[in-house]
Short mmCIF file of C-alpha atoms (C1' of nucleotides) in Angstrom, two decimals:
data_model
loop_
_atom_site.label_atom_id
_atom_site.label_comp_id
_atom_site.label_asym_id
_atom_site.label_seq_id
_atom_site.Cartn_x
_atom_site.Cartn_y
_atom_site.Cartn_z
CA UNK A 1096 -183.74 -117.89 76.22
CA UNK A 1097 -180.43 -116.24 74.59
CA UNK A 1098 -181.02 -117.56 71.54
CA UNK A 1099 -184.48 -116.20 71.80
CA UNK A 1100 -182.92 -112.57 72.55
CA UNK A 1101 -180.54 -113.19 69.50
CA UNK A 1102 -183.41 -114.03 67.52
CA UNK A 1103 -185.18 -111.18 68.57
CA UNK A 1104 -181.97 -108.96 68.40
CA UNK A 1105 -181.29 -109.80 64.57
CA UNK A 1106 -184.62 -108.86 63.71
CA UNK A 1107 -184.65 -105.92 65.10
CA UNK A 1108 -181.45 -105.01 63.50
CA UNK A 1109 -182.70 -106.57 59.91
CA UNK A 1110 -185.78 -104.58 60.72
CA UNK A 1111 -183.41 -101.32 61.13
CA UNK A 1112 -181.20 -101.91 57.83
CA UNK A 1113 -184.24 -102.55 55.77
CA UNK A 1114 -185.86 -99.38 56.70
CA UNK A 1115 -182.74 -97.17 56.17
CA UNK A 1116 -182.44 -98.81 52.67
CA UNK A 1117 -185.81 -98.41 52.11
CA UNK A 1118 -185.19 -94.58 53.66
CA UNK A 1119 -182.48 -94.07 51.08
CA UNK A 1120 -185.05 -95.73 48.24
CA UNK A 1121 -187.68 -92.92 48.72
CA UNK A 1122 -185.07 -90.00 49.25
CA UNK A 1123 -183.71 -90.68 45.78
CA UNK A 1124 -180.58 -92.64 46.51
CA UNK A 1125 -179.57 -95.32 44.03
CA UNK A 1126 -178.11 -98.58 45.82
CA UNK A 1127 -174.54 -98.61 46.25
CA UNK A 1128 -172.14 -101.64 47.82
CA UNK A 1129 -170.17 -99.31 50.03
CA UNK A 1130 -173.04 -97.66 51.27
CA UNK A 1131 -174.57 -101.01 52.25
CA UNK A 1132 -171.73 -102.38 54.03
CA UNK A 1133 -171.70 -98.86 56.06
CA UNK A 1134 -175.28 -100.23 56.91
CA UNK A 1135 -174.68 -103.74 57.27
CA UNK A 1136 -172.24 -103.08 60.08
CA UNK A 1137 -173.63 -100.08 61.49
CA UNK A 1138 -176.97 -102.75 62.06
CA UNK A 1139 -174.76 -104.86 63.84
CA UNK A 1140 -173.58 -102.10 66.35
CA UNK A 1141 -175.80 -101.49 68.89
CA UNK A 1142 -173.77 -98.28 70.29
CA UNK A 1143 -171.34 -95.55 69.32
CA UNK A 1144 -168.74 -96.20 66.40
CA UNK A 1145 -166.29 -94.16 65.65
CA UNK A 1146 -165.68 -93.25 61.30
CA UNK A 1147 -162.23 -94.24 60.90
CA UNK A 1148 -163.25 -97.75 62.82
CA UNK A 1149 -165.70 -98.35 60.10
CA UNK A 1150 -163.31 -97.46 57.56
CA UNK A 1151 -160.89 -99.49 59.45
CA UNK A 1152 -163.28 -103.03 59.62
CA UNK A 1153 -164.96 -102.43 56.29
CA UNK A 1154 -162.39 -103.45 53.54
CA UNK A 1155 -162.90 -102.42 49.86
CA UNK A 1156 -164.93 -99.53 51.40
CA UNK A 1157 -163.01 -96.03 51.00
CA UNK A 1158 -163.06 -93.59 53.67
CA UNK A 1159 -165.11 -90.87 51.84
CA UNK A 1160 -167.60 -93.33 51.02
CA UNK A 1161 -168.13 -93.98 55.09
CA UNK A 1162 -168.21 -90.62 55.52
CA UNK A 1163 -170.17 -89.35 52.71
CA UNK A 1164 -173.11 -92.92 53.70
CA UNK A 1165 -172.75 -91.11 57.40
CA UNK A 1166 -173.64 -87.88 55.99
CA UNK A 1167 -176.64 -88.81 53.88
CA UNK A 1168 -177.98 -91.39 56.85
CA UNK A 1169 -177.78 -88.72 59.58
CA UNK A 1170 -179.72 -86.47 57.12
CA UNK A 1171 -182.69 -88.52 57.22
CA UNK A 1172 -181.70 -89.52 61.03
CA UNK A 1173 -181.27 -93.07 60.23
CA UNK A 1174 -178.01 -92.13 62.22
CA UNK A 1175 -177.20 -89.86 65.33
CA UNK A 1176 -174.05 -88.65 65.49
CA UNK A 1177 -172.41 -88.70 69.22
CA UNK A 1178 -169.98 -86.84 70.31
CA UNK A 1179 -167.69 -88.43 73.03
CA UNK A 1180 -164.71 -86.66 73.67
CA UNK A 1181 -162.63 -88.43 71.40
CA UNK A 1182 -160.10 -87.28 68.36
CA UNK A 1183 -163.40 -88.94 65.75
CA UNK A 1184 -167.02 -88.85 65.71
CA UNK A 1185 -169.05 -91.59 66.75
CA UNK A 1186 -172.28 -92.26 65.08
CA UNK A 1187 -175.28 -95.29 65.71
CA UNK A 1188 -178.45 -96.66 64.13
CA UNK A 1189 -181.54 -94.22 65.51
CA UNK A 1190 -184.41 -96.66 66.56
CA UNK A 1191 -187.21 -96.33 64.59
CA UNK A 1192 -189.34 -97.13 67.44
CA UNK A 1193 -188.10 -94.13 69.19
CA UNK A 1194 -186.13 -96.04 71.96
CA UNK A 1195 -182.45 -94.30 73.00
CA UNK A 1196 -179.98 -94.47 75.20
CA UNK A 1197 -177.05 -92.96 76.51
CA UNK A 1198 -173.46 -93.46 77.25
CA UNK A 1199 -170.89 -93.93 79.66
CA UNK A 1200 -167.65 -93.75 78.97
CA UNK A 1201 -165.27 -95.57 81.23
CA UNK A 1202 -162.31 -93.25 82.27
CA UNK A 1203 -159.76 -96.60 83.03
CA UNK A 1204 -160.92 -98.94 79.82
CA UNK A 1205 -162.00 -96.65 77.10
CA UNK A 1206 -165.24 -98.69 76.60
CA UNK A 1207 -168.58 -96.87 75.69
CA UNK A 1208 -171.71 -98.78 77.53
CA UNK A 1209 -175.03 -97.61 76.96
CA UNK A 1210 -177.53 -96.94 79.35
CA UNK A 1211 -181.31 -96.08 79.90
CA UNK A 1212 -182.93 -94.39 82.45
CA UNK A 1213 -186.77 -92.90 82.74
CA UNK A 1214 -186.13 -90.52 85.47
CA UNK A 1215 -183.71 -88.63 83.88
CA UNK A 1216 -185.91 -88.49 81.09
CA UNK A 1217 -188.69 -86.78 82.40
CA UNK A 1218 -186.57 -84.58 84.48
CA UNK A 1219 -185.23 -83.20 80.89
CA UNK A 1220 -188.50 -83.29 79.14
CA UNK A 1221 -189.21 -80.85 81.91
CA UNK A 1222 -186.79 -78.69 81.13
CA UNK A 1223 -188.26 -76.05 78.09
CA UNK A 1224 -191.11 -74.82 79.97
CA UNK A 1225 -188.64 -74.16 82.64
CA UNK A 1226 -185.86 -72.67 80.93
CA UNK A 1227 -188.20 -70.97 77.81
CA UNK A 1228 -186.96 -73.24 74.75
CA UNK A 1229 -187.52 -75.86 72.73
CA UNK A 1230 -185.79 -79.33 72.79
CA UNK A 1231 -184.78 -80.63 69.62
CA UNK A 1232 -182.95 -83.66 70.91
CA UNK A 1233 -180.70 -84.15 73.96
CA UNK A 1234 -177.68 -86.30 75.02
CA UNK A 1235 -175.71 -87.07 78.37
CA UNK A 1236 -172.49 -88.40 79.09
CA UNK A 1237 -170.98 -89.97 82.21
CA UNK A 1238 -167.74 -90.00 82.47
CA UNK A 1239 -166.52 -92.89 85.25
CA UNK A 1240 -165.52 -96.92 86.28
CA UNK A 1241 -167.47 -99.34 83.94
CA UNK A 1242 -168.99 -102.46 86.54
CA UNK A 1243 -165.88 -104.43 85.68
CA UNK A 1244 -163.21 -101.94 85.67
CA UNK A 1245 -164.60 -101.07 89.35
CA UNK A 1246 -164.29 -104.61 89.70
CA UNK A 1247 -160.66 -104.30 89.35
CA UNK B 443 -178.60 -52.91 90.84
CA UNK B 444 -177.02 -53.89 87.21
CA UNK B 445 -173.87 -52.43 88.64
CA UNK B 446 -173.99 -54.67 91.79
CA UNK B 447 -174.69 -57.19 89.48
CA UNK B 448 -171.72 -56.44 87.65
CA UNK B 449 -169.58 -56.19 90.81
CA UNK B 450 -170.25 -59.35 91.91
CA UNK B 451 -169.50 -61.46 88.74
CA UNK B 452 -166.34 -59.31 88.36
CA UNK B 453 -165.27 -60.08 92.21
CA UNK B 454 -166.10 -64.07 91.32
CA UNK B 455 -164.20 -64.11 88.47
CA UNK B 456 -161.49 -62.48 89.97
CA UNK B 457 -161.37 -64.50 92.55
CA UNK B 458 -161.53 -67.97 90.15
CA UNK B 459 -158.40 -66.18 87.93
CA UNK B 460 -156.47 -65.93 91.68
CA UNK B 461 -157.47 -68.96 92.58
CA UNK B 462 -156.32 -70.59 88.98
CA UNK B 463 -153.09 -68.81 89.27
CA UNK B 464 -152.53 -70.10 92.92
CA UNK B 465 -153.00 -73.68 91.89
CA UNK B 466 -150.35 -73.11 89.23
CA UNK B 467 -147.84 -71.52 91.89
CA UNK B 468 -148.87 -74.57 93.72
CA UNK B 469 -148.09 -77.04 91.23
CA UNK B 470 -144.35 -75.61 90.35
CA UNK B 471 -145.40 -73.95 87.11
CA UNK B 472 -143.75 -70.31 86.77
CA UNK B 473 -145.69 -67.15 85.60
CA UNK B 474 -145.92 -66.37 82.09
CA UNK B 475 -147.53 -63.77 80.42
CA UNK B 476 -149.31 -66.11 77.55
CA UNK B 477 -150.68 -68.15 80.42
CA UNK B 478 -151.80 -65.33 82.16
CA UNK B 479 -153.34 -64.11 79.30
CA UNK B 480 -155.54 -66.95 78.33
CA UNK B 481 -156.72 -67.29 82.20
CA UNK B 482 -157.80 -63.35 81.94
CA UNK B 483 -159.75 -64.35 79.12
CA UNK B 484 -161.56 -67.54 80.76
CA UNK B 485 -162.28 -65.59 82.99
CA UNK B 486 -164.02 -63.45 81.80
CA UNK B 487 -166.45 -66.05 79.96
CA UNK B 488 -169.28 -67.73 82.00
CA UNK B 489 -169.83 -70.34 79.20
CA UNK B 490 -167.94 -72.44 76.64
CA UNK B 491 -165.40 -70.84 74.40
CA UNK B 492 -163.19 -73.31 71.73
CA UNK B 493 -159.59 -73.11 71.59
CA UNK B 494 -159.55 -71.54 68.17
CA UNK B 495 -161.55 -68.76 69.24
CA UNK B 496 -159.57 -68.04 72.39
CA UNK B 497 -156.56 -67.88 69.88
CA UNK B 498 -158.02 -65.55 67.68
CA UNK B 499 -158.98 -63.38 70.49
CA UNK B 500 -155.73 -62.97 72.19
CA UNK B 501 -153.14 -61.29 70.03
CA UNK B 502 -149.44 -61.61 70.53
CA UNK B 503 -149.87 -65.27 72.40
CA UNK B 504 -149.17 -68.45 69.59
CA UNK B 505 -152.00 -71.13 69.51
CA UNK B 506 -149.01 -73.52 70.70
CA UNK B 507 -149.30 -71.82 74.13
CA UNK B 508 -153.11 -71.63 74.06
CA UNK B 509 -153.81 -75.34 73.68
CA UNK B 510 -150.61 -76.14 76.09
CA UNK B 511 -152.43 -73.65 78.83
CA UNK B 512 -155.56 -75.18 77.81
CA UNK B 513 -154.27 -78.51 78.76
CA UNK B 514 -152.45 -77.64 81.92
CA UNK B 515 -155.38 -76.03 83.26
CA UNK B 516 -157.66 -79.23 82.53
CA UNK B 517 -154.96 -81.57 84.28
CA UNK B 518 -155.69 -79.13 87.72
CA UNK B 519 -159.00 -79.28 86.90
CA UNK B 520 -159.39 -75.21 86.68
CA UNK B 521 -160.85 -75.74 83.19
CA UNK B 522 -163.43 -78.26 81.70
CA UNK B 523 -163.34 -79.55 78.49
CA UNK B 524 -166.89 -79.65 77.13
CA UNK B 525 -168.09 -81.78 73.77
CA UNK B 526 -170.40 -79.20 72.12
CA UNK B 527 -170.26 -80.94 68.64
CA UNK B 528 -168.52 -78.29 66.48
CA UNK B 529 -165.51 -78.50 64.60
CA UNK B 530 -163.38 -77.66 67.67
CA UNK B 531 -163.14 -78.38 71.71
CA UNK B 532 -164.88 -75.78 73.33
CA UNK B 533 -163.73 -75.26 77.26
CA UNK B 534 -165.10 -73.33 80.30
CA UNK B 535 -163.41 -72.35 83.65
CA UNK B 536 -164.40 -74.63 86.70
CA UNK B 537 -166.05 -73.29 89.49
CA UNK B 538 -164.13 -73.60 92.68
CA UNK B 539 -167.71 -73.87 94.92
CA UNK B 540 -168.63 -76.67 92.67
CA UNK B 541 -171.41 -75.33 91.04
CA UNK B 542 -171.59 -76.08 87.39
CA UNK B 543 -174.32 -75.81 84.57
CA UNK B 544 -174.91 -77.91 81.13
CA UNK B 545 -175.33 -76.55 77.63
CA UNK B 546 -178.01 -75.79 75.27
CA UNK B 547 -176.51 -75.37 71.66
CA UNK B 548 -179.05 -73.90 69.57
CA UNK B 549 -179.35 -75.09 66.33
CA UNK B 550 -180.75 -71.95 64.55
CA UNK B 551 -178.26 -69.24 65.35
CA UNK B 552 -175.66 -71.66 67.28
CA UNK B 553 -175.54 -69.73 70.48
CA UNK B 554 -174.26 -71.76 73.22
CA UNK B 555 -176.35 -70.92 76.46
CA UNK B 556 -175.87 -72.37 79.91
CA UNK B 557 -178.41 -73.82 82.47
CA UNK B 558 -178.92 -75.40 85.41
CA UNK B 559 -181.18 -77.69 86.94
CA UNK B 560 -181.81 -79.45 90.17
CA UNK B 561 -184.40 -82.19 88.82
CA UNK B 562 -181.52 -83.10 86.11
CA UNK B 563 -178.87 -83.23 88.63
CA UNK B 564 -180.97 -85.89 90.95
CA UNK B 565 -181.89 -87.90 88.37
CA UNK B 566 -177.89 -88.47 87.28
CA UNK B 567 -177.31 -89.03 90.76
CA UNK B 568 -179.39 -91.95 91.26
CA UNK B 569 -177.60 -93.57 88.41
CA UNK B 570 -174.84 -95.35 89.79
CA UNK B 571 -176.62 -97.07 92.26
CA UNK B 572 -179.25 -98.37 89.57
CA UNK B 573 -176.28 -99.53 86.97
CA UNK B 574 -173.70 -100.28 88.85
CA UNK B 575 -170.66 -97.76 88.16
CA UNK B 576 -169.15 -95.05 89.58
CA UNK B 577 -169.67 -91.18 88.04
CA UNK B 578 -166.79 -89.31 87.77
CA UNK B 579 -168.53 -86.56 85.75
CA UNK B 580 -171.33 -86.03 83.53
CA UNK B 581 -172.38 -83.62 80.47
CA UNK B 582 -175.63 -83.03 79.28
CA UNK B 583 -175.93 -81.34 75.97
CA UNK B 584 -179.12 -80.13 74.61
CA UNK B 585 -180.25 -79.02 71.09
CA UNK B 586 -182.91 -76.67 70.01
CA UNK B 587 -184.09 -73.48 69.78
CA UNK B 588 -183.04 -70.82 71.84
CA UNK B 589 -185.42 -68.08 73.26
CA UNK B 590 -184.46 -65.27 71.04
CA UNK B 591 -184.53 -67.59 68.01
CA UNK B 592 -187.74 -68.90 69.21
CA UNK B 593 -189.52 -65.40 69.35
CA UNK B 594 -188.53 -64.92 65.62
"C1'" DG C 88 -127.24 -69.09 85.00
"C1'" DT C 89 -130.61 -72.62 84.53
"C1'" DA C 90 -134.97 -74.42 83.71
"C1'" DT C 91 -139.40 -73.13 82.22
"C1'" DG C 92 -142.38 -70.39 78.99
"C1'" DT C 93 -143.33 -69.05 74.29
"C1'" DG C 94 -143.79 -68.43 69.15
"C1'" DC C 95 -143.18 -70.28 64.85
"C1'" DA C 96 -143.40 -73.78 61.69
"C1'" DA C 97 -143.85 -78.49 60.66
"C1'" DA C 98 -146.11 -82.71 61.46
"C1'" DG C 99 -150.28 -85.66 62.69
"C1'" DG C 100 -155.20 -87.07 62.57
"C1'" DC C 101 -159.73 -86.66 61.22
"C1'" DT C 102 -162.78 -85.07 57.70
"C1'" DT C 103 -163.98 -83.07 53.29
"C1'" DT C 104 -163.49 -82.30 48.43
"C1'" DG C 105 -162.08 -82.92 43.35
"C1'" DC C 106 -161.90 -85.91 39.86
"C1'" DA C 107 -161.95 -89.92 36.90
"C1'" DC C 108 -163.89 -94.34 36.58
"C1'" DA C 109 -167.40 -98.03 37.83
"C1'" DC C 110 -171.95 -99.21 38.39
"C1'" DG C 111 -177.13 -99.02 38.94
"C1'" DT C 112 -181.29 -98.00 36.57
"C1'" DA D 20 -176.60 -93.84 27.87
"C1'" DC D 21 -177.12 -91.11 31.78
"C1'" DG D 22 -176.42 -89.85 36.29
"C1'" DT D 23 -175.23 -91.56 40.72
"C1'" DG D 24 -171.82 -94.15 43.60
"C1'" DT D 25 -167.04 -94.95 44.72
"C1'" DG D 26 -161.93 -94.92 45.46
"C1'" DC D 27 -157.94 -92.40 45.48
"C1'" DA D 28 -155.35 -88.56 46.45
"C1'" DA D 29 -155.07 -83.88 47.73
"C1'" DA D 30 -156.55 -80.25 50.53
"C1'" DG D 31 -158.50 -78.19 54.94
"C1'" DC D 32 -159.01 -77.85 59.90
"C1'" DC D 33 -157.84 -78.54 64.55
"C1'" DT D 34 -154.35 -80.02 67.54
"C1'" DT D 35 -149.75 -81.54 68.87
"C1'" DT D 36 -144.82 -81.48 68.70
"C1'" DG D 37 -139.84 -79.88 67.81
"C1'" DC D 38 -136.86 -76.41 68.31
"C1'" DA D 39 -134.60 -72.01 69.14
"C1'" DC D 40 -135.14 -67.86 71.70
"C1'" DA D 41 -137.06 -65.14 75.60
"C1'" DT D 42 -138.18 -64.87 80.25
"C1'" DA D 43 -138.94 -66.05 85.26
"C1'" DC D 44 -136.63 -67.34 89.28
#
DNA sequence: GTATGTGCAAAGGCTTTGCACACGT
DNA sequence: ACGTGTGCAAAGCCTTTGCACATAC
């Protein structure tokens, strides 16, 4: 069973590097080794990541090259950036399949956990014909104890 | 009716600038007139306004003491700090009956409007008790197009 | 008179930009 | 070969900090 989910997991994420390079193909964009390390490890990140970690984890990779492959991905929204609170942006892989989530960010640890939840979906896809505009995209944070900080 | 209007947002405000000041007393922190200054201004602001732009704003008072205001505030919880996604923090004063309203940054003209909304509020709500942690605070953020951009 | 408040300038971080060289096509 | 991709270093912002002077109490 979790080596079924990691199965499934990697292709997914293989699935979700593939299409970005293939993205990057059709926009124009010649291939590049920084650029596909920014990929590579952005595929293996399932949530938020902060620039200056990817600089930080990605050796041989200069910063403006992580910046400038963040730039150019969240262009064609390969990438979403997120913006928790902190001194950097965060960015993630955008699921092609549409899927998101949000994020909780745990006041004792520091971790960022992502979460899904249907209700407060709809209640915010109700929200334009309410309030008179239109939703281009939409993102909640909860600031609070993480299950095993609260555990504590 | 415009002028009762205006009345009572002027008596509100007032009363959160007393109340902010009080806390202050409260806490040991003596009167200054940069302090004072940037309160008077929060107050007058229903929505987000960055620290750069309250800066600008106030003549005569250093950025030094805007930010160190800023951040004295926060730590009574007077003011907010809310992630809006520009360059700079953006923060709002906190309203002493608890009421409080999210953000809609519009991605034409980059107006940052406020709103409120019942639905939205039960749906975070239910939250903990579905993942398991404890909400301290939350933040939604929308982007789109405002009404006046929308008309265009 | 003493401790806090404030402005200025310098320092710190994150992010962007300029430029010369390496590499993909 | 040509134009894009990349690393390095410098520059730009926002924010924080150090320090001397002003002000509240």
């Amino acid at each position: 069973m979790d080596s079924n989910a990691t199965e499934e997991k990697d292709r997914l994420t293989g699935t979700w590097a593939e299409f970005a390079l293939g993205r990057l193909d059709t926009a124009g964009y010649r291939r590049g080794g920084s650029r596909s390390q920014v990929i590579d490890y952005l595929a293996t990140r399932d949530c938020a990541v902060t620039a200056p970690e990817i600089d930080e984890r990605l050796e041989g990779v200069g910063r403006a090259s992580v910046y400038r492959t963040l730039e150019q991905l969240e262009e064609l929204e390969l990438v979403q950036k997120v913006d928790l609170g902190g001194d950097s942006a965060a960015f993630e892989k955008v699921d092609p399949a549409g899927h998101h989530h949000h994020h909780l960010v745990c006041t004792r640890c520091g971790r960022v956990l992502p979460f899904e939840d249907e209700a407060l979906e709809e209640a915010i896809h109700e929200l334009p014909a309410k309030e008179g505009f239109t939703i281009e995209g939409h993102e909640v944070t909860l600031r609070g104890t993480c299950r095993r900080c609260g555990a504590d």
